[in-house]
Amino acid sequence: MGESRDVTFRVWRGDASGGALKDYTTGITTGMVVLDAVHQIQAESAPDLACRWNCKAGKCGSCSAEINGKPRLMCMTRMDEIDTSVPVTILPMQTFPLIRDLVTDVSWNYEVKKRIKKFRPRKPDNADGSWNMAQADVERVQEFRKCIECFLCQDVCHVLREHERHPEFSGPRHFIYTAQLEMHPLDTEDRLGQLKDEQNIGYCNITKCCTKVCPEHITITDNAIIPLKERVVDEFYDPMTRLFRIFKPGKK
Amino acid sequence: MAGESYKTHEHDVLVIGAGGAGLRAAIEASASGARVGLVCKSLLGKAHTVMAEGGVAAALGNVDDRDNWRVHFSDTMRGGQYLNNWRMAELHAQQAPDRVRELEAWGAVMDRTPKGKILQRNFGGHKYPRLAHVGDRTGLEMIRTLQDHGIHQGIEVFMEFTITALLKDGGRVVGAIGYDRERGRFHVWKAGAVVLATGGIGRAFKITSNSWEYTGDGHALAYHAGAELVDMEFVQFHPTGMVWPPSVRGILVTEGVRGEGGVLRNKDGKRFMFDDIPDLYKQQTADNEEEGWRYVTGDKNALRPPELLTRDHVARCIVREIKAGRGSPHGGVFLDIAWIKEKLPNAGEHIKKKLPSMYHQFKELAGVDITQEPMEVGPTTHYVMGGVKVDGDSQMSSVPGLFAAGEVAGGLHGANRLGGNSLSDLLVFGKLAGEHAAKYAKDNSPGHADAGQIEDAMHEALAPFERADGENPYDIQHDLQDMMQDQSGIVRNENDMAKAVDGLAGLRERASRARADGHREYNPGWHTALDLKNLLTCAEAVVRSALDRRESRGAHFREDYPGKDEAHGYHNSVTSRGPDGHMSVVRRDIPQIRDELKQIIEEMG
Ligand SMILES: Cc1cc2nc3c(=O)[nH]c(=O)nc-3n(C[C@H](O)[C@H](O)[C@H](O)COP(=O)(O)OP(=O)(O)OC[C@H]3O[C@@H](n4cnc5c(N)ncnc54)[C@H](O)[C@@H]3O)c2cc1C
Ligand code: SF4
Ligand code: SF4
Ligand code: FES
């Protein structure tokens, strides 16, 4: 199993009313990830240390935290890629209200999603209620559908993090969600008005911080946000498009 | 505890669990007009279903038009060694295609065939390519589709709540009590009908692909409410879990790897699966490597490679190789997909496209590039075939008003589940459970749970806080997991299991002294203390049922009775709580199968 060496973790302990960083030292062996260390600390010395996790394999998006200042999934951050000569700091995501320790209140994201107009498919192509779609046409959408809702992109986006524009700016996760609906080969709904006025996609100034932290490697800015911005511009600011629409209704 | 208060909610149908089965049940119940509450321990969209990889089985016949529900039915029965609830196997095979197509109507985007239809892949025990999929993240696609559809249905969702007891009015279930994990406050749900969709029990074992949620809550809730459990001896050990590094031990490596051409080798480089092909599958299995490769690349006339035999068999072959000293350096065997570069020019890209999350999982967690080198794998506790015994048509348990669907329900899979048959199970029976629960709620007047039950449940839940000098619950959980792994795991015998029965009594006593430190807000130590009761109930049901089945069949292997015994082929093990409060296991005859179904099984061979 390899040598165990002691590593110190500086973990945020506390709730909405306040708290402090607390040091815990635990033995690290080959291949361990940060989440393993947190579990070990729970079992050894802090049974009430709160953290979320489910899959331990980067599939559920529960274990988001800020490790040495970087928004990461704890279950996919290997200890051997971290400098352990100094204490390893683990903070909860800073953009969301704290519940306790490493657990934050992300319920806002669920509310935002609910307000985005739902999928509305065209009539089925076949008698059994199915549709035909080419693989090439679904790949773009499949990229966005890889999202595991870890909300790390929301955590890092300065519009939410520094400017706290939570109610009116839906954030990169929901641009991905909307892009996935808008570019879905079967969808017939129009969400461009929502994107402009309710999601305020215009606030995004394409810093690409969201893309950099996405553990699913979704090209959030280039593949989703920029094309959506273009569609919004075409729809609302380009007189030719508006004219064109009179003759050719339908969004795609 | 005096003066402990609680908040009350009222619904027609209360669904406990928001994985595929729970979401599908909630959607159906609310579509029929019922007021629905949906409770889950994690955030929405994080349930176990999100982790499913390989695909959802449905006889769409898109890739091989010889497929139809009859073939799927007979494959499921053969895989389950004929202990299945045949009515469920019938409904499942018939309705799965519609349920999968419906997902596309709700926005799912599955991988496509060249003709633009839903693509299907090979999986163990399925005669034809049958698993609709999206790369190797099918579960994510499914849960997200149901979630995103469900949030527009007016379902009231309670995220991060744990149900600790069902409430009864006489013989009928009329609600549930639990606490919110964030604040640790109690809530009572009054409901016309309750659907359990809580998933499995994998955390009762040490090496498992299952998350912390899999503590068998639904199994235990049903049992303590008087419902019968069935087939609890059948726990599926998936043949391929990660074995190295130690911290990832047990994490699943999808069967899709073998479906795409991955082969199993021992340390001598030998494809050992050719050495032992069971009679039941001889006619369907290739006896040479070339034919196996042709099969996975779509040759309809080729037979499948032995790596795609059922999971119980593959797991035992792997254990055999390891025990014989032919294993890999870290106590597994080799699973090699990189070898296909001998056959395909752009194999590396192909593997990344077909198995993207496996590629990442190994790259990031084990430092292994699966396009270049083999993986090390070994068996991991994966799934429980046993569960709440339900009526095949309505999904109602033996207790009126209590329904169950998904992994927590028993019957469909018999002695062994085929890969992909769980996701389809969730959809088919989630829907039926939701439909019948709503109907039950409508047809019956509201019940009433007396205050005493609620007081008792709150008292029990808070007890760990009163034992300041009690034992650390994590230690008890670890000891249980070690014991189950060693004494009631893949290879079982009378001696070990008798020891496990005694061991369980000791652990129960320790659990009654488990302590919780700190506050009630989001306190994992407290939650672990409460999980122990459920884990112990499930573990006991597994061990007692396994002791009673003196043969080897499907996932249940006894080295003291290594053969199949026909005398055991006609009954299921039924577990329930006796009048004295002790657990009893009885043998119950399987109802006579309908003639036309019997005929299908005979024709398919
Ligand atoms: C890694 C992995 C890969 C898999 N791949 C496949 C595959 O490719 N194909 C396939 O068919 N199957 C696969 N399976 C199996 C399949 O994913 C599961 O059997 C299935 O998802 C279970 O779904 P469910 O709806 O029954 O339960 P889950 O999705 O586990 O949901 C259970 C729900 O119940 C809730 N819950 C539990 N207890 C309580 C309580 N006390 N109070 C409140 N809520 C509670 C949980 O919070 C959760 O929301 C895989 C399993 C794993 C682990
Ligand atoms: S690119 Fe836009 S959405 Fe992404 S982090 Fe920057 S401002 Fe936020
Ligand atoms: S887009 Fe990426 S970072 Fe954002 S929530 Fe989804 S997976 Fe996480
Ligand atoms: S625990 Fe699921 S992503 Fe980390």
mmCIF file with all atom_site columns, N, CA, C and O in Angstrom, chain A residues 31 36 47 49 52-54 56 59-60 78 99-100 110 113 119 133 135 142 145 148-149, chain B residues 44 46 53 107 109 111-112 116 141 145 148 160 182 211-212 247 251 361 364-365 521 524-525:
data_model
loop_
_atom_site.group_PDB
_atom_site.id
_atom_site.type_symbol
_atom_site.label_atom_id
_atom_site.label_alt_id
_atom_site.label_comp_id
_atom_site.label_asym_id
_atom_site.label_entity_id
_atom_site.label_seq_id
_atom_site.pdbx_PDB_ins_code
_atom_site.Cartn_x
_atom_site.Cartn_y
_atom_site.Cartn_z
_atom_site.occupancy
_atom_site.B_iso_or_equiv
_atom_site.pdbx_formal_charge
_atom_site.auth_seq_id
_atom_site.auth_comp_id
_atom_site.auth_asym_id
_atom_site.auth_atom_id
_atom_site.pdbx_PDB_model_num
ATOM 1   N N  . GLY A 1 31  ? -2.061  7.377  -4.128  1.00 0.00 ? 31  GLY A N  1
ATOM 2   C CA . GLY A 1 31  ? -3.299  7.404  -4.899  1.00 0.00 ? 31  GLY A CA 1
ATOM 3   C C  . GLY A 1 31  ? -4.465  8.098  -4.217  1.00 0.00 ? 31  GLY A C  1
ATOM 4   O O  . GLY A 1 31  ? -5.524  8.227  -4.800  1.00 0.00 ? 31  GLY A O  1
ATOM 5   N N  . ASP A 1 36  ? -10.759 11.518 0.050   1.00 0.00 ? 36  ASP A N  1
ATOM 6   C CA . ASP A 1 36  ? -10.349 10.439 0.958   1.00 0.00 ? 36  ASP A CA 1
ATOM 7   C C  . ASP A 1 36  ? -9.809  11.018 2.255   1.00 0.00 ? 36  ASP A C  1
ATOM 8   O O  . ASP A 1 36  ? -10.087 10.504 3.341   1.00 0.00 ? 36  ASP A O  1
ATOM 9   N N  . PRO A 1 47  ? -15.993 13.701 13.463  1.00 0.00 ? 47  PRO A N  1
ATOM 10  C CA . PRO A 1 47  ? -17.136 12.992 12.884  1.00 0.00 ? 47  PRO A CA 1
ATOM 11  C C  . PRO A 1 47  ? -18.243 13.915 12.386  1.00 0.00 ? 47  PRO A C  1
ATOM 12  O O  . PRO A 1 47  ? -19.037 13.518 11.543  1.00 0.00 ? 47  PRO A O  1
ATOM 13  N N  . LEU A 1 49  ? -17.742 16.770 10.752  1.00 0.00 ? 49  LEU A N  1
ATOM 14  C CA . LEU A 1 49  ? -17.278 17.626 9.643   1.00 0.00 ? 49  LEU A CA 1
ATOM 15  C C  . LEU A 1 49  ? -18.191 17.414 8.430   1.00 0.00 ? 49  LEU A C  1
ATOM 16  O O  . LEU A 1 49  ? -18.283 16.308 7.900   1.00 0.00 ? 49  LEU A O  1
ATOM 17  N N  . ARG A 1 52  ? -20.274 17.238 1.170   1.00 0.00 ? 52  ARG A N  1
ATOM 18  C CA . ARG A 1 52  ? -21.135 16.455 0.281   1.00 0.00 ? 52  ARG A CA 1
ATOM 19  C C  . ARG A 1 52  ? -20.298 15.555 -0.605  1.00 0.00 ? 52  ARG A C  1
ATOM 20  O O  . ARG A 1 52  ? -19.229 15.964 -1.055  1.00 0.00 ? 52  ARG A O  1
ATOM 21  N N  . TRP A 1 53  ? -20.788 14.372 -0.897  1.00 0.00 ? 53  TRP A N  1
ATOM 22  C CA . TRP A 1 53  ? -20.170 13.517 -1.912  1.00 0.00 ? 53  TRP A CA 1
ATOM 23  C C  . TRP A 1 53  ? -21.162 12.426 -2.262  1.00 0.00 ? 53  TRP A C  1
ATOM 24  O O  . TRP A 1 53  ? -22.104 12.163 -1.518  1.00 0.00 ? 53  TRP A O  1
ATOM 25  N N  . ASN A 1 54  ? -21.003 11.787 -3.390  1.00 0.00 ? 54  ASN A N  1
ATOM 26  C CA . ASN A 1 54  ? -21.775 10.598 -3.724  1.00 0.00 ? 54  ASN A CA 1
ATOM 27  C C  . ASN A 1 54  ? -20.938 9.565  -4.449  1.00 0.00 ? 54  ASN A C  1
ATOM 28  O O  . ASN A 1 54  ? -20.718 8.484  -3.961  1.00 0.00 ? 54  ASN A O  1
ATOM 29  N N  . LYS A 1 56  ? -17.699 9.590  -5.840  1.00 0.00 ? 56  LYS A N  1
ATOM 30  C CA . LYS A 1 56  ? -16.249 9.450  -5.680  1.00 0.00 ? 56  LYS A CA 1
ATOM 31  C C  . LYS A 1 56  ? -15.554 9.130  -6.999  1.00 0.00 ? 56  LYS A C  1
ATOM 32  O O  . LYS A 1 56  ? -14.515 8.496  -7.037  1.00 0.00 ? 56  LYS A O  1
ATOM 33  N N  . LYS A 1 59  ? -18.568 11.940 -11.178 1.00 0.00 ? 59  LYS A N  1
ATOM 34  C CA . LYS A 1 59  ? -19.749 11.769 -12.007 1.00 0.00 ? 59  LYS A CA 1
ATOM 35  C C  . LYS A 1 59  ? -20.991 12.478 -11.494 1.00 0.00 ? 59  LYS A C  1
ATOM 36  O O  . LYS A 1 59  ? -21.954 12.648 -12.230 1.00 0.00 ? 59  LYS A O  1
ATOM 37  N N  . CYS A 1 60  ? -20.990 12.851 -10.210 1.00 0.00 ? 60  CYS A N  1
ATOM 38  C CA . CYS A 1 60  ? -22.238 13.378 -9.662  1.00 0.00 ? 60  CYS A CA 1
ATOM 39  C C  . CYS A 1 60  ? -22.166 14.880 -9.395  1.00 0.00 ? 60  CYS A C  1
ATOM 40  O O  . CYS A 1 60  ? -23.189 15.543 -9.273  1.00 0.00 ? 60  CYS A O  1
ATOM 41  N N  . ARG A 1 78  ? -6.023  14.556 -6.865  1.00 0.00 ? 78  ARG A N  1
ATOM 42  C CA . ARG A 1 78  ? -5.089  13.610 -6.244  1.00 0.00 ? 78  ARG A CA 1
ATOM 43  C C  . ARG A 1 78  ? -4.124  14.328 -5.322  1.00 0.00 ? 78  ARG A C  1
ATOM 44  O O  . ARG A 1 78  ? -3.636  15.401 -5.632  1.00 0.00 ? 78  ARG A O  1
ATOM 45  N N  . ILE A 1 99  ? -23.786 26.691 4.498   1.00 0.00 ? 99  ILE A N  1
ATOM 46  C CA . ILE A 1 99  ? -24.656 25.974 5.437   1.00 0.00 ? 99  ILE A CA 1
ATOM 47  C C  . ILE A 1 99  ? -23.792 25.545 6.617   1.00 0.00 ? 99  ILE A C  1
ATOM 48  O O  . ILE A 1 99  ? -23.976 26.013 7.728   1.00 0.00 ? 99  ILE A O  1
ATOM 49  N N  . ARG A 1 100 ? -22.826 24.693 6.337   1.00 0.00 ? 100 ARG A N  1
ATOM 50  C CA . ARG A 1 100 ? -21.888 24.304 7.396   1.00 0.00 ? 100 ARG A CA 1
ATOM 51  C C  . ARG A 1 100 ? -20.615 23.739 6.789   1.00 0.00 ? 100 ARG A C  1
ATOM 52  O O  . ARG A 1 100 ? -20.679 22.986 5.810   1.00 0.00 ? 100 ARG A O  1
ATOM 53  N N  . TYR A 1 110 ? -31.151 25.647 -8.674  1.00 0.00 ? 110 TYR A N  1
ATOM 54  C CA . TYR A 1 110 ? -32.332 24.857 -9.043  1.00 0.00 ? 110 TYR A CA 1
ATOM 55  C C  . TYR A 1 110 ? -33.512 25.768 -9.380  1.00 0.00 ? 110 TYR A C  1
ATOM 56  O O  . TYR A 1 110 ? -34.315 25.462 -10.249 1.00 0.00 ? 110 TYR A O  1
ATOM 57  N N  . LYS A 1 113 ? -32.970 27.302 -12.929 1.00 0.00 ? 113 LYS A N  1
ATOM 58  C CA . LYS A 1 113 ? -33.227 26.361 -14.012 1.00 0.00 ? 113 LYS A CA 1
ATOM 59  C C  . LYS A 1 113 ? -34.717 26.217 -14.281 1.00 0.00 ? 113 LYS A C  1
ATOM 60  O O  . LYS A 1 113 ? -35.145 26.149 -15.439 1.00 0.00 ? 113 LYS A O  1
ATOM 61  N N  . PHE A 1 119 ? -37.984 22.008 -22.650 1.00 0.00 ? 119 PHE A N  1
ATOM 62  C CA . PHE A 1 119 ? -37.827 21.378 -23.964 1.00 0.00 ? 119 PHE A CA 1
ATOM 63  C C  . PHE A 1 119 ? -39.194 21.215 -24.646 1.00 0.00 ? 119 PHE A C  1
ATOM 64  O O  . PHE A 1 119 ? -40.140 20.744 -24.030 1.00 0.00 ? 119 PHE A O  1
ATOM 65  N N  . MET A 1 133 ? -32.237 11.387 -35.857 1.00 0.00 ? 133 MET A N  1
ATOM 66  C CA . MET A 1 133 ? -31.245 12.465 -35.717 1.00 0.00 ? 133 MET A CA 1
ATOM 67  C C  . MET A 1 133 ? -29.896 11.867 -36.080 1.00 0.00 ? 133 MET A C  1
ATOM 68  O O  . MET A 1 133 ? -29.599 10.742 -35.684 1.00 0.00 ? 133 MET A O  1
ATOM 69  N N  . GLN A 1 135 ? -25.871 11.426 -35.846 1.00 0.00 ? 135 GLN A N  1
ATOM 70  C CA . GLN A 1 135 ? -24.892 11.565 -34.761 1.00 0.00 ? 135 GLN A CA 1
ATOM 71  C C  . GLN A 1 135 ? -24.185 12.914 -34.851 1.00 0.00 ? 135 GLN A C  1
ATOM 72  O O  . GLN A 1 135 ? -23.988 13.587 -33.840 1.00 0.00 ? 135 GLN A O  1
ATOM 73  N N  . GLN A 1 142 ? -24.577 16.992 -27.064 1.00 0.00 ? 142 GLN A N  1
ATOM 74  C CA . GLN A 1 142 ? -24.072 16.000 -26.110 1.00 0.00 ? 142 GLN A CA 1
ATOM 75  C C  . GLN A 1 142 ? -22.929 16.571 -25.269 1.00 0.00 ? 142 GLN A C  1
ATOM 76  O O  . GLN A 1 142 ? -22.786 16.222 -24.105 1.00 0.00 ? 142 GLN A O  1
ATOM 77  N N  . ARG A 1 145 ? -24.529 18.320 -22.494 1.00 0.00 ? 145 ARG A N  1
ATOM 78  C CA . ARG A 1 145 ? -25.273 17.418 -21.609 1.00 0.00 ? 145 ARG A CA 1
ATOM 79  C C  . ARG A 1 145 ? -24.349 16.597 -20.703 1.00 0.00 ? 145 ARG A C  1
ATOM 80  O O  . ARG A 1 145 ? -24.819 15.836 -19.876 1.00 0.00 ? 145 ARG A O  1
ATOM 81  N N  . ILE A 1 148 ? -22.289 17.960 -15.002 1.00 0.00 ? 148 ILE A N  1
ATOM 82  C CA . ILE A 1 148 ? -22.665 17.210 -13.802 1.00 0.00 ? 148 ILE A CA 1
ATOM 83  C C  . ILE A 1 148 ? -23.212 18.125 -12.698 1.00 0.00 ? 148 ILE A C  1
ATOM 84  O O  . ILE A 1 148 ? -23.371 17.701 -11.558 1.00 0.00 ? 148 ILE A O  1
ATOM 85  N N  . GLU A 1 149 ? -23.476 19.380 -13.033 1.00 0.00 ? 149 GLU A N  1
ATOM 86  C CA . GLU A 1 149 ? -24.040 20.332 -12.076 1.00 0.00 ? 149 GLU A CA 1
ATOM 87  C C  . GLU A 1 149 ? -23.218 20.417 -10.788 1.00 0.00 ? 149 GLU A C  1
ATOM 88  O O  . GLU A 1 149 ? -23.762 20.343 -9.685  1.00 0.00 ? 149 GLU A O  1
ATOM 89  N N  . LEU B 2 44  ? -30.933 17.051 -5.784  1.00 0.00 ? 44  LEU B N  1
ATOM 90  C CA . LEU B 2 44  ? -31.608 16.479 -6.943  1.00 0.00 ? 44  LEU B CA 1
ATOM 91  C C  . LEU B 2 44  ? -30.586 16.241 -8.064  1.00 0.00 ? 44  LEU B C  1
ATOM 92  O O  . LEU B 2 44  ? -29.744 17.095 -8.338  1.00 0.00 ? 44  LEU B O  1
ATOM 93  N N  . LYS B 2 46  ? -28.308 13.842 -8.073  1.00 0.00 ? 46  LYS B N  1
ATOM 94  C CA . LYS B 2 46  ? -27.057 13.244 -7.614  1.00 0.00 ? 46  LYS B CA 1
ATOM 95  C C  . LYS B 2 46  ? -27.244 11.787 -7.211  1.00 0.00 ? 46  LYS B C  1
ATOM 96  O O  . LYS B 2 46  ? -26.293 11.154 -6.744  1.00 0.00 ? 46  LYS B O  1
ATOM 97  N N  . GLU B 2 53  ? -23.421 3.687  -16.246 1.00 0.00 ? 53  GLU B N  1
ATOM 98  C CA . GLU B 2 53  ? -22.524 3.970  -17.350 1.00 0.00 ? 53  GLU B CA 1
ATOM 99  C C  . GLU B 2 53  ? -22.977 3.350  -18.659 1.00 0.00 ? 53  GLU B C  1
ATOM 100 O O  . GLU B 2 53  ? -23.256 4.035  -19.644 1.00 0.00 ? 53  GLU B O  1
ATOM 101 N N  . GLY B 2 107 ? -36.284 15.093 -24.070 1.00 0.00 ? 107 GLY B N  1
ATOM 102 C CA . GLY B 2 107 ? -35.043 15.829 -24.300 1.00 0.00 ? 107 GLY B CA 1
ATOM 103 C C  . GLY B 2 107 ? -33.755 15.031 -24.257 1.00 0.00 ? 107 GLY B C  1
ATOM 104 O O  . GLY B 2 107 ? -32.688 15.580 -24.483 1.00 0.00 ? 107 GLY B O  1
ATOM 105 N N  . VAL B 2 109 ? -30.678 12.746 -25.367 1.00 0.00 ? 109 VAL B N  1
ATOM 106 C CA . VAL B 2 109 ? -30.007 12.642 -26.661 1.00 0.00 ? 109 VAL B CA 1
ATOM 107 C C  . VAL B 2 109 ? -29.059 11.444 -26.626 1.00 0.00 ? 109 VAL B C  1
ATOM 108 O O  . VAL B 2 109 ? -27.919 11.538 -26.201 1.00 0.00 ? 109 VAL B O  1
ATOM 109 N N  . ASP B 2 111 ? -26.834 8.215  -28.238 1.00 0.00 ? 111 ASP B N  1
ATOM 110 C CA . ASP B 2 111 ? -25.980 8.018  -29.417 1.00 0.00 ? 111 ASP B CA 1
ATOM 111 C C  . ASP B 2 111 ? -26.821 7.404  -30.546 1.00 0.00 ? 111 ASP B C  1
ATOM 112 O O  . ASP B 2 111 ? -27.799 6.698  -30.290 1.00 0.00 ? 111 ASP B O  1
ATOM 113 N N  . ARG B 2 112 ? -26.421 7.672  -31.818 1.00 0.00 ? 112 ARG B N  1
ATOM 114 C CA . ARG B 2 112 ? -27.250 7.299  -32.977 1.00 0.00 ? 112 ARG B CA 1
ATOM 115 C C  . ARG B 2 112 ? -26.634 6.220  -33.849 1.00 0.00 ? 112 ARG B C  1
ATOM 116 O O  . ARG B 2 112 ? -25.408 6.110  -33.954 1.00 0.00 ? 112 ARG B O  1
ATOM 117 N N  . GLY B 2 116 ? -29.750 7.230  -37.981 1.00 0.00 ? 116 GLY B N  1
ATOM 118 C CA . GLY B 2 116 ? -30.304 8.274  -37.135 1.00 0.00 ? 116 GLY B CA 1
ATOM 119 C C  . GLY B 2 116 ? -31.196 7.760  -36.018 1.00 0.00 ? 116 GLY B C  1
ATOM 120 O O  . GLY B 2 116 ? -31.853 8.535  -35.324 1.00 0.00 ? 116 GLY B O  1
ATOM 121 N N  . GLU B 2 141 ? -27.459 10.961 -18.391 1.00 0.00 ? 141 GLU B N  1
ATOM 122 C CA . GLU B 2 141 ? -28.433 11.395 -19.388 1.00 0.00 ? 141 GLU B CA 1
ATOM 123 C C  . GLU B 2 141 ? -29.854 11.105 -18.892 1.00 0.00 ? 141 GLU B C  1
ATOM 124 O O  . GLU B 2 141 ? -30.769 11.920 -19.022 1.00 0.00 ? 141 GLU B O  1
ATOM 125 N N  . THR B 2 145 ? -32.526 13.987 -17.698 1.00 0.00 ? 145 THR B N  1
ATOM 126 C CA . THR B 2 145 ? -33.743 14.106 -18.501 1.00 0.00 ? 145 THR B CA 1
ATOM 127 C C  . THR B 2 145 ? -34.982 14.059 -17.606 1.00 0.00 ? 145 THR B C  1
ATOM 128 O O  . THR B 2 145 ? -35.890 14.885 -17.731 1.00 0.00 ? 145 THR B O  1
ATOM 129 N N  . ASP B 2 148 ? -35.071 17.268 -15.385 1.00 0.00 ? 148 ASP B N  1
ATOM 130 C CA . ASP B 2 148 ? -35.435 18.496 -16.092 1.00 0.00 ? 148 ASP B CA 1
ATOM 131 C C  . ASP B 2 148 ? -36.887 18.456 -16.568 1.00 0.00 ? 148 ASP B C  1
ATOM 132 O O  . ASP B 2 148 ? -37.530 19.491 -16.710 1.00 0.00 ? 148 ASP B O  1
ATOM 133 N N  . GLU B 2 160 ? -32.164 16.631 0.379   1.00 0.00 ? 160 GLU B N  1
ATOM 134 C CA . GLU B 2 160 ? -31.362 16.447 1.589   1.00 0.00 ? 160 GLU B CA 1
ATOM 135 C C  . GLU B 2 160 ? -32.238 16.256 2.829   1.00 0.00 ? 160 GLU B C  1
ATOM 136 O O  . GLU B 2 160 ? -32.053 16.906 3.855   1.00 0.00 ? 160 GLU B O  1
ATOM 137 N N  . GLU B 2 182 ? -29.845 19.297 6.590   1.00 0.00 ? 182 GLU B N  1
ATOM 138 C CA . GLU B 2 182 ? -29.230 20.594 6.833   1.00 0.00 ? 182 GLU B CA 1
ATOM 139 C C  . GLU B 2 182 ? -29.403 21.064 8.271   1.00 0.00 ? 182 GLU B C  1
ATOM 140 O O  . GLU B 2 182 ? -28.477 21.551 8.887   1.00 0.00 ? 182 GLU B O  1
ATOM 141 N N  . SER B 2 211 ? -22.403 4.350  -3.355  1.00 0.00 ? 211 SER B N  1
ATOM 142 C CA . SER B 2 211 ? -22.106 5.548  -2.575  1.00 0.00 ? 211 SER B CA 1
ATOM 143 C C  . SER B 2 211 ? -22.655 5.433  -1.152  1.00 0.00 ? 211 SER B C  1
ATOM 144 O O  . SER B 2 211 ? -23.309 4.451  -0.804  1.00 0.00 ? 211 SER B O  1
ATOM 145 N N  . TRP B 2 212 ? -22.422 6.472  -0.364  1.00 0.00 ? 212 TRP B N  1
ATOM 146 C CA . TRP B 2 212 ? -22.869 6.468  1.037   1.00 0.00 ? 212 TRP B CA 1
ATOM 147 C C  . TRP B 2 212 ? -24.375 6.292  1.149   1.00 0.00 ? 212 TRP B C  1
ATOM 148 O O  . TRP B 2 212 ? -24.898 5.872  2.174   1.00 0.00 ? 212 TRP B O  1
ATOM 149 N N  . SER B 2 247 ? -7.379  3.728  -2.550  1.00 0.00 ? 247 SER B N  1
ATOM 150 C CA . SER B 2 247 ? -8.493  4.623  -2.245  1.00 0.00 ? 247 SER B CA 1
ATOM 151 C C  . SER B 2 247 ? -9.603  4.550  -3.287  1.00 0.00 ? 247 SER B C  1
ATOM 152 O O  . SER B 2 247 ? -10.712 4.999  -3.033  1.00 0.00 ? 247 SER B O  1
ATOM 153 N N  . ILE B 2 251 ? -14.448 1.147  -7.261  1.00 0.00 ? 251 ILE B N  1
ATOM 154 C CA . ILE B 2 251 ? -15.129 2.010  -8.233  1.00 0.00 ? 251 ILE B CA 1
ATOM 155 C C  . ILE B 2 251 ? -15.330 1.253  -9.544  1.00 0.00 ? 251 ILE B C  1
ATOM 156 O O  . ILE B 2 251 ? -14.444 0.549  -10.018 1.00 0.00 ? 251 ILE B O  1
ATOM 157 N N  . GLN B 2 361 ? -11.405 8.437  -15.849 1.00 0.00 ? 361 GLN B N  1
ATOM 158 C CA . GLN B 2 361 ? -11.334 7.823  -14.527 1.00 0.00 ? 361 GLN B CA 1
ATOM 159 C C  . GLN B 2 361 ? -9.960  7.193  -14.292 1.00 0.00 ? 361 GLN B C  1
ATOM 160 O O  . GLN B 2 361 ? -9.354  7.387  -13.249 1.00 0.00 ? 361 GLN B O  1
ATOM 161 N N  . GLU B 2 364 ? -7.083  9.963  -14.501 1.00 0.00 ? 364 GLU B N  1
ATOM 162 C CA . GLU B 2 364 ? -6.985  10.899 -13.386 1.00 0.00 ? 364 GLU B CA 1
ATOM 163 C C  . GLU B 2 364 ? -6.839  10.217 -12.032 1.00 0.00 ? 364 GLU B C  1
ATOM 164 O O  . GLU B 2 364 ? -6.202  10.744 -11.142 1.00 0.00 ? 364 GLU B O  1
ATOM 165 N N  . LEU B 2 365 ? -7.443  9.042  -11.862 1.00 0.00 ? 365 LEU B N  1
ATOM 166 C CA . LEU B 2 365 ? -7.386  8.419  -10.536 1.00 0.00 ? 365 LEU B CA 1
ATOM 167 C C  . LEU B 2 365 ? -6.274  7.388  -10.406 1.00 0.00 ? 365 LEU B C  1
ATOM 168 O O  . LEU B 2 365 ? -5.796  7.121  -9.315  1.00 0.00 ? 365 LEU B O  1
ATOM 169 N N  . GLU B 2 521 ? -27.075 19.953 12.869  1.00 0.00 ? 521 GLU B N  1
ATOM 170 C CA . GLU B 2 521 ? -26.973 20.482 11.507  1.00 0.00 ? 521 GLU B CA 1
ATOM 171 C C  . GLU B 2 521 ? -25.953 19.690 10.702  1.00 0.00 ? 521 GLU B C  1
ATOM 172 O O  . GLU B 2 521 ? -24.798 19.596 11.095  1.00 0.00 ? 521 GLU B O  1
ATOM 173 N N  . PRO B 2 524 ? -22.579 14.323 9.627   1.00 0.00 ? 524 PRO B N  1
ATOM 174 C CA . PRO B 2 524 ? -22.425 12.992 9.054   1.00 0.00 ? 524 PRO B CA 1
ATOM 175 C C  . PRO B 2 524 ? -22.240 11.890 10.108  1.00 0.00 ? 524 PRO B C  1
ATOM 176 O O  . PRO B 2 524 ? -22.610 10.740 9.876   1.00 0.00 ? 524 PRO B O  1
ATOM 177 N N  . GLY B 2 525 ? -21.657 12.235 11.240  1.00 0.00 ? 525 GLY B N  1
ATOM 178 C CA . GLY B 2 525 ? -21.484 11.237 12.288  1.00 0.00 ? 525 GLY B CA 1
ATOM 179 C C  . GLY B 2 525 ? -22.837 10.736 12.801  1.00 0.00 ? 525 GLY B C  1
ATOM 180 O O  . GLY B 2 525 ? -23.066 9.538  12.975  1.00 0.00 ? 525 GLY B O  1
#
